[in-house]
CSV table of C-alpha atoms in Angstrom, one decimal:
chain,number,residue,atom,x,y,z
A,954,UNK,CA,-57.5,30.8,-47.5
A,955,UNK,CA,-60.9,29.2,-47.1
A,956,UNK,CA,-62.2,31.2,-50.0
A,957,UNK,CA,-59.5,30.0,-52.4
A,958,UNK,CA,-60.0,26.4,-51.3
A,959,UNK,CA,-63.8,26.7,-51.9
A,960,UNK,CA,-63.2,28.1,-55.4
A,961,UNK,CA,-60.8,25.3,-56.2
A,962,UNK,CA,-63.3,22.7,-55.1
A,963,UNK,CA,-65.9,24.5,-57.2
A,964,UNK,CA,-63.8,24.4,-60.3
A,965,UNK,CA,-62.7,20.8,-59.8
A,966,UNK,CA,-66.3,19.7,-59.4
A,967,UNK,CA,-67.4,21.5,-62.5
A,968,UNK,CA,-64.4,20.0,-64.4
A,969,UNK,CA,-65.1,16.4,-63.4
A,970,UNK,CA,-68.8,16.6,-64.0
A,971,UNK,CA,-68.2,18.1,-67.5
A,972,UNK,CA,-65.6,15.5,-68.3
A,973,UNK,CA,-67.9,12.7,-67.3
A,974,UNK,CA,-70.8,14.1,-69.3
A,975,UNK,CA,-68.5,14.5,-72.4
A,976,UNK,CA,-67.3,10.9,-72.0
A,977,UNK,CA,-70.9,9.8,-71.8
A,978,UNK,CA,-71.9,11.6,-75.0
A,979,UNK,CA,-68.8,10.3,-76.9
A,980,UNK,CA,-69.5,6.7,-75.8
A,981,UNK,CA,-73.2,7.0,-76.7
A,982,UNK,CA,-72.3,8.2,-80.2
A,983,UNK,CA,-69.7,5.6,-80.8
A,984,UNK,CA,-72.1,2.9,-79.7
A,985,UNK,CA,-74.8,4.2,-82.1
A,986,UNK,CA,-72.3,4.5,-84.9
A,987,UNK,CA,-71.0,0.9,-84.6
A,988,UNK,CA,-74.5,-0.5,-84.2
A,989,UNK,CA,-75.7,1.2,-87.4
A,990,UNK,CA,-72.6,0.2,-89.2
A,991,UNK,CA,-73.1,-3.4,-88.3
A,992,UNK,CA,-76.8,-3.1,-89.4
A,993,UNK,CA,-75.8,-1.6,-92.8
A,994,UNK,CA,-73.2,-4.3,-93.4
A,995,UNK,CA,-75.7,-7.0,-92.6
A,996,UNK,CA,-78.2,-5.3,-94.8
A,997,UNK,CA,-75.6,-5.1,-97.6
A,998,UNK,CA,-74.9,-8.8,-97.3
A,999,UNK,CA,-78.6,-9.6,-97.5
A,1000,UNK,CA,-79.1,-7.4,-100.5
A,1001,UNK,CA,-76.0,-9.0,-102.2
A,1002,UNK,CA,-77.3,-12.4,-101.6
A,1003,UNK,CA,-80.7,-11.4,-103.0
A,1004,UNK,CA,-79.1,-10.0,-106.1
A,1005,UNK,CA,-77.0,-13.1,-106.7
A,1006,UNK,CA,-80.1,-15.3,-106.2
A,1007,UNK,CA,-82.1,-13.3,-108.8
A,1008,UNK,CA,-79.1,-13.4,-111.2
A,1009,UNK,CA,-78.7,-17.1,-110.7
A,1010,UNK,CA,-82.4,-17.7,-111.6
A,1011,UNK,CA,-82.1,-15.7,-114.8
A,1012,UNK,CA,-78.8,-17.4,-115.7
A,1013,UNK,CA,-80.3,-20.9,-115.1
A,1014,UNK,CA,-83.3,-20.2,-117.3
A,1015,UNK,CA,-81.0,-18.8,-120.1
A,1016,UNK,CA,-78.6,-21.8,-119.8
A,1017,UNK,CA,-81.5,-24.3,-120.0
A,1018,UNK,CA,-82.5,-22.6,-123.3
A,1019,UNK,CA,-78.9,-22.2,-124.3
A,1020,UNK,CA,-79.4,-18.5,-124.9
A,1021,UNK,CA,-75.8,-17.6,-124.1
A,1022,UNK,CA,-75.8,-14.3,-125.9
A,1023,UNK,CA,-78.7,-13.0,-123.8
A,1024,UNK,CA,-76.9,-14.1,-120.6
A,1025,UNK,CA,-73.7,-12.3,-121.6
A,1026,UNK,CA,-75.6,-9.1,-122.7
A,1027,UNK,CA,-77.7,-9.0,-119.6
A,1028,UNK,CA,-74.8,-9.5,-117.2
A,1029,UNK,CA,-72.6,-6.9,-119.0
A,1030,UNK,CA,-75.4,-4.4,-119.0
A,1031,UNK,CA,-76.3,-5.0,-115.4
A,1032,UNK,CA,-72.6,-4.6,-114.3
A,1033,UNK,CA,-72.3,-1.3,-116.2
A,1034,UNK,CA,-75.5,0.0,-114.6
A,1035,UNK,CA,-74.2,-0.7,-111.1
A,1036,UNK,CA,-71.0,1.2,-110.5
A,1037,UNK,CA,-70.2,-0.6,-107.3
A,1038,UNK,CA,-69.7,-3.9,-109.2
A,1039,UNK,CA,-66.1,-5.0,-109.3
A,1040,UNK,CA,-66.5,-8.5,-110.9
A,1041,UNK,CA,-69.4,-10.5,-112.2
A,1042,UNK,CA,-68.7,-13.9,-113.7
A,1043,UNK,CA,-70.4,-17.1,-114.6
A,1044,UNK,CA,-68.3,-20.2,-115.1
A,1045,UNK,CA,-68.7,-24.0,-115.2
A,1046,UNK,CA,-66.8,-26.6,-113.4
A,1047,UNK,CA,-64.2,-26.8,-116.1
A,1048,UNK,CA,-63.3,-23.2,-115.6
A,1049,UNK,CA,-64.9,-21.9,-118.7
A,1050,UNK,CA,-66.2,-18.4,-118.1
A,1051,UNK,CA,-69.5,-17.8,-119.8
A,1052,UNK,CA,-69.7,-14.3,-118.5
A,1053,UNK,CA,-66.7,-12.3,-117.3
A,1054,UNK,CA,-67.4,-8.6,-116.4
A,1055,UNK,CA,-64.7,-6.7,-114.6
A,1056,UNK,CA,-64.4,-3.1,-113.4
A,1057,UNK,CA,-60.7,-2.5,-112.7
A,1058,UNK,CA,-61.3,1.0,-111.2
A,1059,UNK,CA,-62.9,-0.6,-108.1
A,1060,UNK,CA,-61.4,-2.3,-105.1
A,1061,UNK,CA,-63.1,-5.6,-104.1
A,1062,UNK,CA,-64.7,-5.6,-100.7
A,1063,UNK,CA,-67.8,-7.8,-100.7
A,1064,UNK,CA,-68.0,-11.2,-102.4
A,1065,UNK,CA,-71.2,-13.1,-103.1
A,1066,UNK,CA,-71.4,-16.4,-105.1
A,1067,UNK,CA,-73.9,-19.1,-105.8
A,1068,UNK,CA,-73.8,-22.7,-107.3
A,1069,UNK,CA,-76.2,-23.5,-110.3
A,1070,UNK,CA,-77.2,-27.1,-111.0
A,1071,UNK,CA,-78.9,-27.5,-114.4
A,1072,UNK,CA,-80.0,-31.1,-113.7
A,1073,UNK,CA,-78.2,-32.5,-116.7
A,1074,UNK,CA,-74.9,-32.9,-114.9
A,1075,UNK,CA,-73.6,-29.4,-115.6
A,1076,UNK,CA,-72.8,-27.1,-112.7
A,1077,UNK,CA,-72.1,-23.3,-112.9
A,1078,UNK,CA,-70.8,-20.8,-110.3
A,1079,UNK,CA,-72.1,-17.2,-110.2
A,1080,UNK,CA,-69.7,-14.8,-108.5
A,1081,UNK,CA,-70.5,-11.2,-107.7
A,1082,UNK,CA,-67.8,-8.8,-106.1
A,1083,UNK,CA,-68.7,-5.3,-105.0
A,1084,UNK,CA,-66.5,-2.5,-103.6
A,1085,UNK,CA,-66.9,-0.5,-100.3
A,1086,UNK,CA,-69.1,2.1,-101.8
A,1087,UNK,CA,-71.9,-0.3,-101.3
A,1088,UNK,CA,-72.0,0.8,-97.7
A,1089,UNK,CA,-69.6,3.7,-97.4
A,1090,UNK,CA,-72.1,6.2,-98.9
A,1091,UNK,CA,-74.8,5.2,-96.5
A,1092,UNK,CA,-72.3,5.1,-93.6
A,1093,UNK,CA,-71.1,8.6,-94.6
A,1094,UNK,CA,-74.6,9.9,-94.6
A,1095,UNK,CA,-75.3,8.2,-91.3
A,1096,UNK,CA,-72.1,9.6,-89.8
A,1097,UNK,CA,-73.2,13.1,-90.9
A,1098,UNK,CA,-76.6,12.6,-89.5
A,1099,UNK,CA,-75.1,11.3,-86.2
A,1100,UNK,CA,-72.8,14.3,-86.0
A,1101,UNK,CA,-75.7,16.7,-86.5
A,1102,UNK,CA,-77.9,14.7,-84.2
A,1103,UNK,CA,-75.2,14.4,-81.5
A,1104,UNK,CA,-74.3,18.1,-81.8
A,1105,UNK,CA,-77.9,19.0,-81.2
A,1106,UNK,CA,-78.3,16.4,-78.6
A,1107,UNK,CA,-75.1,17.4,-76.9
A,1108,UNK,CA,-76.2,21.0,-76.7
A,1109,UNK,CA,-79.6,20.1,-75.4
A,1110,UNK,CA,-78.3,17.6,-72.9
A,1111,UNK,CA,-75.5,20.0,-71.9
A,1112,UNK,CA,-78.1,22.7,-71.3
A,1113,UNK,CA,-80.2,20.3,-69.3
A,1114,UNK,CA,-77.2,18.9,-67.4
A,1115,UNK,CA,-75.9,22.4,-66.7
A,1116,UNK,CA,-79.4,23.4,-65.4
A,1117,UNK,CA,-79.7,20.4,-63.2
A,1118,UNK,CA,-76.1,20.6,-62.0
A,1119,UNK,CA,-76.4,24.3,-61.3
A,1120,UNK,CA,-79.7,23.8,-59.5
A,1121,UNK,CA,-78.7,20.8,-57.5
A,1122,UNK,CA,-75.0,21.4,-56.8
A,1123,UNK,CA,-73.4,24.5,-58.2
A,1124,UNK,CA,-76.0,27.1,-56.9
A,1125,UNK,CA,-75.7,25.8,-53.3
A,1126,UNK,CA,-71.9,25.8,-53.7
A,1127,UNK,CA,-71.9,29.3,-55.2
A,1128,UNK,CA,-74.2,30.5,-52.4
A,1129,UNK,CA,-71.9,28.9,-49.8
A,1130,UNK,CA,-68.8,30.5,-51.5
A,1131,UNK,CA,-70.6,33.8,-51.7
A,1132,UNK,CA,-71.7,33.7,-48.1
A,1133,UNK,CA,-68.2,32.6,-47.0
A,1134,UNK,CA,-66.7,35.5,-49.0
A,1135,UNK,CA,-69.2,37.9,-47.4
A,1136,UNK,CA,-68.4,36.5,-43.9
A,1137,UNK,CA,-64.7,36.7,-44.5
A,1138,UNK,CA,-65.0,40.2,-45.9
A,1139,UNK,CA,-67.0,41.2,-42.8
A,1140,UNK,CA,-64.4,39.6,-40.5
A,1141,UNK,CA,-61.7,41.4,-42.5
A,1142,UNK,CA,-63.5,44.7,-42.1
A,1143,UNK,CA,-63.9,44.1,-38.4
A,1144,UNK,CA,-60.3,43.1,-38.1
A,1145,UNK,CA,-59.2,46.2,-39.9
A,1146,UNK,CA,-61.5,48.3,-37.8
A,1147,UNK,CA,-60.1,46.7,-34.6
A,1148,UNK,CA,-56.5,47.3,-35.8
A,1149,UNK,CA,-57.3,50.9,-36.5
A,1150,UNK,CA,-58.8,51.3,-33.0
A,1151,UNK,CA,-55.9,49.7,-31.2
A,1152,UNK,CA,-53.3,51.6,-33.4
A,1153,UNK,CA,-54.8,54.8,-32.1
A,1154,UNK,CA,-54.1,53.9,-28.5
A,1155,UNK,CA,-50.7,55.0,-27.2
A,1156,UNK,CA,-50.4,52.1,-24.8
A,1157,UNK,CA,-48.9,48.9,-26.0
A,1158,UNK,CA,-51.5,46.2,-26.8
A,1159,UNK,CA,-50.8,42.6,-27.7
A,1160,UNK,CA,-53.0,39.5,-28.0
A,1161,UNK,CA,-50.9,36.5,-27.1
A,1162,UNK,CA,-51.6,32.8,-27.6
A,1163,UNK,CA,-50.8,30.0,-25.1
A,1164,UNK,CA,-47.6,29.3,-27.0
A,1165,UNK,CA,-46.5,32.9,-26.5
A,1166,UNK,CA,-47.2,33.8,-30.1
A,1167,UNK,CA,-48.4,37.4,-30.7
A,1168,UNK,CA,-51.4,37.2,-32.9
A,1169,UNK,CA,-52.3,40.9,-32.8
A,1170,UNK,CA,-50.3,44.0,-31.9
A,1171,UNK,CA,-50.8,47.8,-32.3
A,1172,UNK,CA,-48.5,50.5,-33.7
A,1173,UNK,CA,-47.0,51.3,-30.3
A,1174,UNK,CA,-45.6,47.8,-30.0
A,1175,UNK,CA,-44.2,47.7,-33.5
A,1176,UNK,CA,-42.6,51.1,-32.9
A,1177,UNK,CA,-40.7,50.0,-29.9
A,1178,UNK,CA,-40.0,46.4,-30.9
A,1179,UNK,CA,-36.6,45.2,-32.2
A,1180,UNK,CA,-37.5,42.5,-34.8
A,1181,UNK,CA,-33.9,41.7,-35.3
A,1182,UNK,CA,-34.2,39.4,-32.3
A,1183,UNK,CA,-37.3,37.7,-33.6
A,1184,UNK,CA,-36.6,34.2,-35.0
A,1185,UNK,CA,-39.8,34.1,-37.1
A,1186,UNK,CA,-41.2,37.6,-38.0
A,1187,UNK,CA,-44.4,36.0,-39.2
A,1188,UNK,CA,-45.0,34.4,-35.8
A,1189,UNK,CA,-43.2,36.6,-33.2
A,1190,UNK,CA,-43.2,35.6,-29.6
A,1191,UNK,CA,-44.0,38.1,-26.8
A,1192,UNK,CA,-40.7,37.7,-25.0
A,1193,UNK,CA,-38.8,38.2,-28.3
A,1194,UNK,CA,-40.6,41.5,-28.8
A,1195,UNK,CA,-40.5,42.9,-25.3
A,1196,UNK,CA,-37.2,41.5,-23.9
A,1197,UNK,CA,-35.2,40.4,-27.0
A,1198,UNK,CA,-34.8,37.0,-25.5
A,1199,UNK,CA,-35.5,33.5,-26.8
A,1200,UNK,CA,-37.1,32.2,-23.6
A,1201,UNK,CA,-40.3,33.3,-21.8
A,1202,UNK,CA,-40.1,35.7,-18.9
A,1203,UNK,CA,-39.3,34.2,-15.4
A,1204,UNK,CA,-37.9,35.1,-12.1
A,1205,UNK,CA,-38.8,37.8,-9.6
A,1206,UNK,CA,-37.6,40.7,-11.8
A,1207,UNK,CA,-39.7,39.6,-14.8
A,1208,UNK,CA,-42.6,37.4,-13.6
A,1209,UNK,CA,-44.6,36.0,-16.5
A,1210,UNK,CA,-48.1,37.4,-16.4
A,1211,UNK,CA,-49.4,34.8,-18.8
A,1212,UNK,CA,-48.6,32.0,-16.3
A,1213,UNK,CA,-50.4,34.0,-13.5
A,1214,UNK,CA,-53.5,34.6,-15.6
A,1215,UNK,CA,-53.7,30.9,-16.8
A,1216,UNK,CA,-53.2,29.6,-13.2
A,1217,UNK,CA,-55.6,31.9,-11.4
A,1218,UNK,CA,-58.0,32.9,-14.3
A,1219,UNK,CA,-58.0,36.4,-12.9
A,1220,UNK,CA,-56.4,39.6,-14.3
A,1221,UNK,CA,-53.0,40.6,-13.0
A,1222,UNK,CA,-50.5,43.5,-13.3
A,1223,UNK,CA,-46.7,43.4,-13.2
A,1224,UNK,CA,-44.0,45.9,-14.1
A,1225,UNK,CA,-41.3,44.9,-16.6
A,1226,UNK,CA,-38.3,46.7,-17.9
A,1227,UNK,CA,-38.8,46.7,-21.7
A,1228,UNK,CA,-35.5,48.2,-22.7
A,1229,UNK,CA,-35.5,50.4,-25.8
A,1230,UNK,CA,-33.4,49.5,-28.9
A,1231,UNK,CA,-30.6,51.7,-27.6
A,1232,UNK,CA,-30.6,49.9,-24.2
A,1233,UNK,CA,-32.4,52.7,-22.3
A,1234,UNK,CA,-34.5,51.4,-19.5
A,1235,UNK,CA,-38.2,51.6,-20.3
A,1236,UNK,CA,-40.5,50.5,-17.5
A,1237,UNK,CA,-43.9,49.2,-18.6
A,1238,UNK,CA,-46.8,48.2,-16.3
A,1239,UNK,CA,-48.5,45.2,-17.9
A,1240,UNK,CA,-52.2,44.7,-17.3
A,1241,UNK,CA,-53.0,41.1,-18.4
A,1242,UNK,CA,-56.4,39.3,-18.6
A,1243,UNK,CA,-57.8,36.2,-20.2
A,1244,UNK,CA,-59.7,36.3,-23.5
A,1245,UNK,CA,-62.5,33.6,-23.7
A,1246,UNK,CA,-65.0,32.9,-26.4
A,1247,UNK,CA,-68.3,31.0,-26.2
A,1248,UNK,CA,-67.7,27.3,-26.3
A,1249,UNK,CA,-63.9,27.7,-25.8
A,1250,UNK,CA,-62.0,27.6,-22.6
A,1251,UNK,CA,-59.1,29.6,-23.9
A,1252,UNK,CA,-58.8,32.1,-26.8
A,1253,UNK,CA,-55.8,34.1,-25.8
A,1254,UNK,CA,-54.3,36.7,-23.5
A,1255,UNK,CA,-54.7,40.4,-23.9
A,1256,UNK,CA,-51.9,42.4,-22.5
A,1257,UNK,CA,-52.0,46.2,-22.2
A,1258,UNK,CA,-48.6,47.9,-21.4
A,1259,UNK,CA,-48.7,51.3,-19.9
A,1260,UNK,CA,-45.3,53.1,-19.9
A,1261,UNK,CA,-44.6,54.2,-16.3
A,1262,UNK,CA,-41.0,55.2,-16.8
A,1263,UNK,CA,-41.7,58.9,-16.2
A,1264,UNK,CA,-44.2,58.1,-13.5
A,1265,UNK,CA,-41.6,56.0,-11.7
A,1266,UNK,CA,-39.0,58.7,-12.1
A,1267,UNK,CA,-41.5,61.3,-10.7
A,1268,UNK,CA,-42.4,59.0,-7.9
A,1269,UNK,CA,-38.8,58.3,-7.0
A,1270,UNK,CA,-38.1,62.0,-7.1
A,1271,UNK,CA,-41.2,62.7,-5.0
A,1272,UNK,CA,-40.1,60.0,-2.5
A,1273,UNK,CA,-36.7,61.6,-2.3
A,1274,UNK,CA,-38.2,65.0,-1.8
A,1275,UNK,CA,-40.6,63.6,0.8
A,1276,UNK,CA,-37.8,61.8,2.5
A,1277,UNK,CA,-35.7,65.0,2.4
A,1278,UNK,CA,-38.6,67.0,3.8
A,1279,UNK,CA,-39.2,64.5,6.5
A,1280,UNK,CA,-35.5,64.5,7.3
A,1281,UNK,CA,-35.4,68.3,7.3
A,1282,UNK,CA,-38.5,68.5,9.5
A,1283,UNK,CA,-36.9,66.1,12.1
A,1284,UNK,CA,-33.2,67.2,11.9
A,1285,UNK,CA,-31.2,70.2,12.8
A,1286,UNK,CA,-30.0,71.7,9.5
A,1287,UNK,CA,-26.7,72.9,11.0
A,1288,UNK,CA,-25.5,69.7,12.8
A,1289,UNK,CA,-27.8,67.1,11.0
A,1290,UNK,CA,-28.7,65.8,14.5
A,1291,UNK,CA,-32.3,64.9,15.3
A,1292,UNK,CA,-34.2,68.1,16.3
A,1293,UNK,CA,-36.7,68.7,19.1
A,1294,UNK,CA,-39.6,67.0,17.3
A,1295,UNK,CA,-37.6,63.8,16.6
A,1296,UNK,CA,-36.2,64.0,20.1
A,1297,UNK,CA,-39.7,63.7,21.5
A,1298,UNK,CA,-40.5,60.8,19.3
A,1299,UNK,CA,-37.3,59.0,20.1
A,1300,UNK,CA,-37.8,59.6,23.8
A,1301,UNK,CA,-41.4,58.2,23.7
A,1302,UNK,CA,-40.1,55.2,21.9
A,1303,UNK,CA,-37.3,54.5,24.3
A,1304,UNK,CA,-39.7,54.9,27.3
A,1305,UNK,CA,-42.1,52.4,25.7
A,1306,UNK,CA,-39.4,49.8,25.1
A,1307,UNK,CA,-38.1,50.2,28.7
A,1308,UNK,CA,-41.6,49.9,30.0
A,1309,UNK,CA,-42.1,46.7,28.0
A,1310,UNK,CA,-38.7,45.2,28.9
A,1311,UNK,CA,-38.7,46.4,32.5
A,1312,UNK,CA,-35.3,48.1,32.1
A,1313,UNK,CA,-33.9,51.5,32.8
A,1314,UNK,CA,-32.8,54.4,30.6
A,1315,UNK,CA,-31.2,57.8,31.1
A,1316,UNK,CA,-31.6,61.3,29.7
A,1317,UNK,CA,-28.7,63.8,29.5
A,1318,UNK,CA,-29.3,67.5,29.1
A,1319,UNK,CA,-26.1,69.2,27.9
A,1320,UNK,CA,-25.7,73.0,27.7
A,1321,UNK,CA,-22.4,74.6,26.5
A,1322,UNK,CA,-20.9,77.1,28.9
A,1323,UNK,CA,-20.3,80.7,27.8
A,1324,UNK,CA,-21.1,79.9,24.1
A,1325,UNK,CA,-22.5,83.4,23.7
A,1326,UNK,CA,-18.9,84.7,24.2
A,1327,UNK,CA,-17.7,82.6,21.2
A,1328,UNK,CA,-20.4,84.1,18.9
A,1329,UNK,CA,-19.8,87.6,20.2
A,1330,UNK,CA,-16.0,87.5,20.0
A,1331,UNK,CA,-15.3,85.1,17.0
A,1332,UNK,CA,-18.5,85.5,15.0
A,1333,UNK,CA,-21.5,83.3,14.3
A,1334,UNK,CA,-19.6,81.5,11.5
A,1335,UNK,CA,-17.1,80.2,14.0
A,1336,UNK,CA,-19.9,79.5,16.4
A,1337,UNK,CA,-21.6,77.3,13.9
A,1338,UNK,CA,-18.4,75.4,13.3
A,1339,UNK,CA,-18.0,74.9,17.0
A,1340,UNK,CA,-21.6,73.5,17.3
A,1341,UNK,CA,-20.9,71.0,14.4
A,1342,UNK,CA,-17.6,69.9,16.1
A,1343,UNK,CA,-19.5,69.4,19.4
A,1344,UNK,CA,-22.2,67.4,17.7
A,1345,UNK,CA,-19.6,65.2,16.0
A,1346,UNK,CA,-17.8,64.6,19.3
A,1347,UNK,CA,-21.0,63.7,21.1
A,1348,UNK,CA,-22.1,61.2,18.4
A,1349,UNK,CA,-18.7,59.5,18.3
A,1350,UNK,CA,-18.7,58.8,22.1
A,1351,UNK,CA,-22.0,57.1,22.6
A,1352,UNK,CA,-23.3,53.7,21.7
A,1353,UNK,CA,-25.0,52.9,18.4
A,1354,UNK,CA,-28.4,52.6,20.0
A,1355,UNK,CA,-28.1,55.9,21.9
A,1356,UNK,CA,-29.6,59.1,20.4
A,1357,UNK,CA,-27.8,62.5,20.4
A,1358,UNK,CA,-30.1,65.5,19.5
A,1359,UNK,CA,-29.8,69.3,19.4
A,1360,UNK,CA,-32.8,71.1,20.9
A,1361,UNK,CA,-31.7,74.5,19.7
A,1362,UNK,CA,-29.0,77.1,20.4
A,1363,UNK,CA,-26.3,75.5,22.5
A,1364,UNK,CA,-28.5,72.8,24.1
A,1365,UNK,CA,-28.0,69.1,23.3
A,1366,UNK,CA,-29.5,65.9,24.7
A,1367,UNK,CA,-28.5,62.3,24.8
A,1368,UNK,CA,-31.0,59.4,25.2
A,1369,UNK,CA,-29.2,56.4,26.8
A,1370,UNK,CA,-31.3,53.3,26.3
A,1371,UNK,CA,-31.3,50.0,28.2
A,1372,UNK,CA,-29.0,51.1,31.2
A,1373,UNK,CA,-27.7,48.3,33.4
A,1374,UNK,CA,-27.6,50.7,36.4
A,1375,UNK,CA,-28.3,54.4,37.0
A,1376,UNK,CA,-24.6,55.0,37.6
A,1377,UNK,CA,-23.9,54.1,34.0
A,1378,UNK,CA,-25.5,57.3,32.9
A,1379,UNK,CA,-23.1,59.3,35.1
A,1380,UNK,CA,-20.1,57.4,33.6
A,1381,UNK,CA,-21.2,58.3,30.1
A,1382,UNK,CA,-21.7,61.9,31.1
A,1383,UNK,CA,-18.3,62.0,32.6
A,1384,UNK,CA,-16.8,60.6,29.4
A,1385,UNK,CA,-18.6,63.2,27.3
A,1386,UNK,CA,-17.5,66.0,29.7
A,1387,UNK,CA,-13.8,64.9,29.4
A,1388,UNK,CA,-14.1,64.8,25.6
A,1389,UNK,CA,-15.5,68.3,25.3
A,1390,UNK,CA,-12.7,69.6,27.6
A,1391,UNK,CA,-10.1,68.8,25.0
A,1392,UNK,CA,-9.1,71.9,23.0
A,1393,UNK,CA,-9.6,71.9,19.2
A,1394,UNK,CA,-8.6,74.2,16.3
A,1395,UNK,CA,-11.0,76.0,14.0
A,1396,UNK,CA,-9.6,78.4,11.4
A,1397,UNK,CA,-6.2,78.4,13.2
A,1398,UNK,CA,-7.9,79.3,16.4
A,1399,UNK,CA,-7.6,77.1,19.5
A,1400,UNK,CA,-11.0,76.6,21.0
A,1401,UNK,CA,-11.6,75.5,24.6
A,1402,UNK,CA,-15.1,74.9,25.9
A,1403,UNK,CA,-16.9,73.3,28.8
A,1404,UNK,CA,-20.5,72.2,29.4
A,1405,UNK,CA,-23.1,71.6,32.1
A,1406,UNK,CA,-24.8,68.2,32.1
A,1407,UNK,CA,-28.1,67.3,33.9
A,1408,UNK,CA,-29.2,63.6,34.3
A,1409,UNK,CA,-32.7,62.0,34.8
A,1410,UNK,CA,-33.3,58.3,35.0
A,1411,UNK,CA,-36.4,56.3,34.0
A,1412,UNK,CA,-38.3,55.2,36.0
A,1413,UNK,CA,-36.6,56.5,39.1
A,1414,UNK,CA,-36.9,60.2,38.2
A,1415,UNK,CA,-40.1,60.0,36.1
A,1416,UNK,CA,-42.2,57.5,34.1
A,1417,UNK,CA,-43.1,59.8,31.2
A,1418,UNK,CA,-41.2,62.0,28.8
A,1419,UNK,CA,-42.4,65.3,30.3
A,1420,UNK,CA,-41.1,64.4,33.8
A,1421,UNK,CA,-37.8,63.1,32.5
A,1422,UNK,CA,-37.2,66.3,30.5
A,1423,UNK,CA,-38.2,68.6,33.3
A,1424,UNK,CA,-36.0,66.8,35.9
A,1425,UNK,CA,-32.9,66.6,33.5
A,1426,UNK,CA,-33.3,70.3,32.8
A,1427,UNK,CA,-33.5,71.1,36.5
A,1428,UNK,CA,-30.4,69.1,37.2
A,1429,UNK,CA,-28.5,70.9,34.4
A,1430,UNK,CA,-29.4,74.3,35.9
A,1431,UNK,CA,-28.1,73.1,39.3
A,1432,UNK,CA,-24.8,72.7,37.6
A,1433,UNK,CA,-25.0,76.2,36.2
A,1434,UNK,CA,-25.7,77.5,39.7
A,1435,UNK,CA,-22.8,75.6,41.1
A,1436,UNK,CA,-20.4,77.3,38.7
A,1437,UNK,CA,-20.8,75.3,35.5
A,1438,UNK,CA,-18.6,72.6,33.9
A,1439,UNK,CA,-20.0,69.7,35.8
A,1440,UNK,CA,-22.5,66.9,36.1
A,1441,UNK,CA,-25.6,66.6,38.4
A,1442,UNK,CA,-28.1,63.8,38.6
A,1443,UNK,CA,-31.7,64.8,39.5
A,1444,UNK,CA,-32.4,64.4,43.2
A,1445,UNK,CA,-36.0,64.8,44.5
A,1446,UNK,CA,-34.8,65.6,48.0
A,1447,UNK,CA,-32.5,68.5,46.9
């Protein structure tokens, strides 16, 4: 654009200078022509007056001697020898023409006349009329000379003017245009080189102005962009390309990184969902930073988009697998209850809360009576179903904050947090014992089972997990020794 404008100014300057110079030459030639024409006309008038004066003297002398024949012959002869004479006459006051020479082939143009006084009372008038050839021939010659001279002068002056104009104005302008063309070509080469570089990058790259206009983009952006939603394809907006929307990004789901960079002046990273043309989610992590040039506070924003869709999917899958592994590592695979490892963590946590609050908690150890007979008589498949049924009954009959775990085999525990009184643990144990006494059916078989429950109380029966576990286990074995199917709370004096 700048190159075309400079060339237009160059041509316009050359045109106007040439036109002014041509007008100057034409005006100078016209002035010289008119000046010479006026000079020739004046000279013709002077020469005509001189001729009339001479003829008048000759006529006066001949009239005084009354030599009329000589006068007539001389005037006739003189008129014939001068082709430009139209009329030549000599007449008196009465109108008598003593000499009357006429040349009808000529057109009158210049008239000269003179009065003759003979001194004897007679007066004569000498009249000379000449045609335009008196001056046309000299003027034609002058005009030809002027044309030749003006042509030569014009060429010389044009060459001189062109040299001066080129030296003073056009050469600097040509150098400026040449330098500008070279600079623009260099910028164009650099721009093409930069475009080639960013096109070879798989990540999406855009340069964005303060008005959200995308001034530069690579092939990755163009490949994924849907230009059907762009109002002006020559000046696309970043939000039109990435989100197919007419307004800039906003909100928590799509925070505008341009605002953040302009406000803080520091690079920032956000994750946006740049849906594909078919609506498929396409998550892109945008790394945005400020572009600044020397002497300018703001040049633009460069935004690099890294497609993290597969990474997020892999991360989500890894988190699920990790969560599953964590769950499997801390839960019994048969009953889905917390296992021995998670039981220890839950117990430590409950003891810490009670120590902080100054309250009590209870620990129940539950062992199923004669469970081995179920496995031996009905098979391990039925035994597993029985364990699941027991786990479900225990979970349904405790509070939401209490924890039911399976330590292994036919052993279960219940952590009773925030007890109002130690007796509350025995009440819960009695409720669980009654629940497990109720017969249930598995594979058309009626199952009846009982259990032995041992109880320890924090802090009465121990202030750490090891002591509580040991004492609850000892109380449970006391029930076994007493004939099973019962409840015993740990008693240090027993």
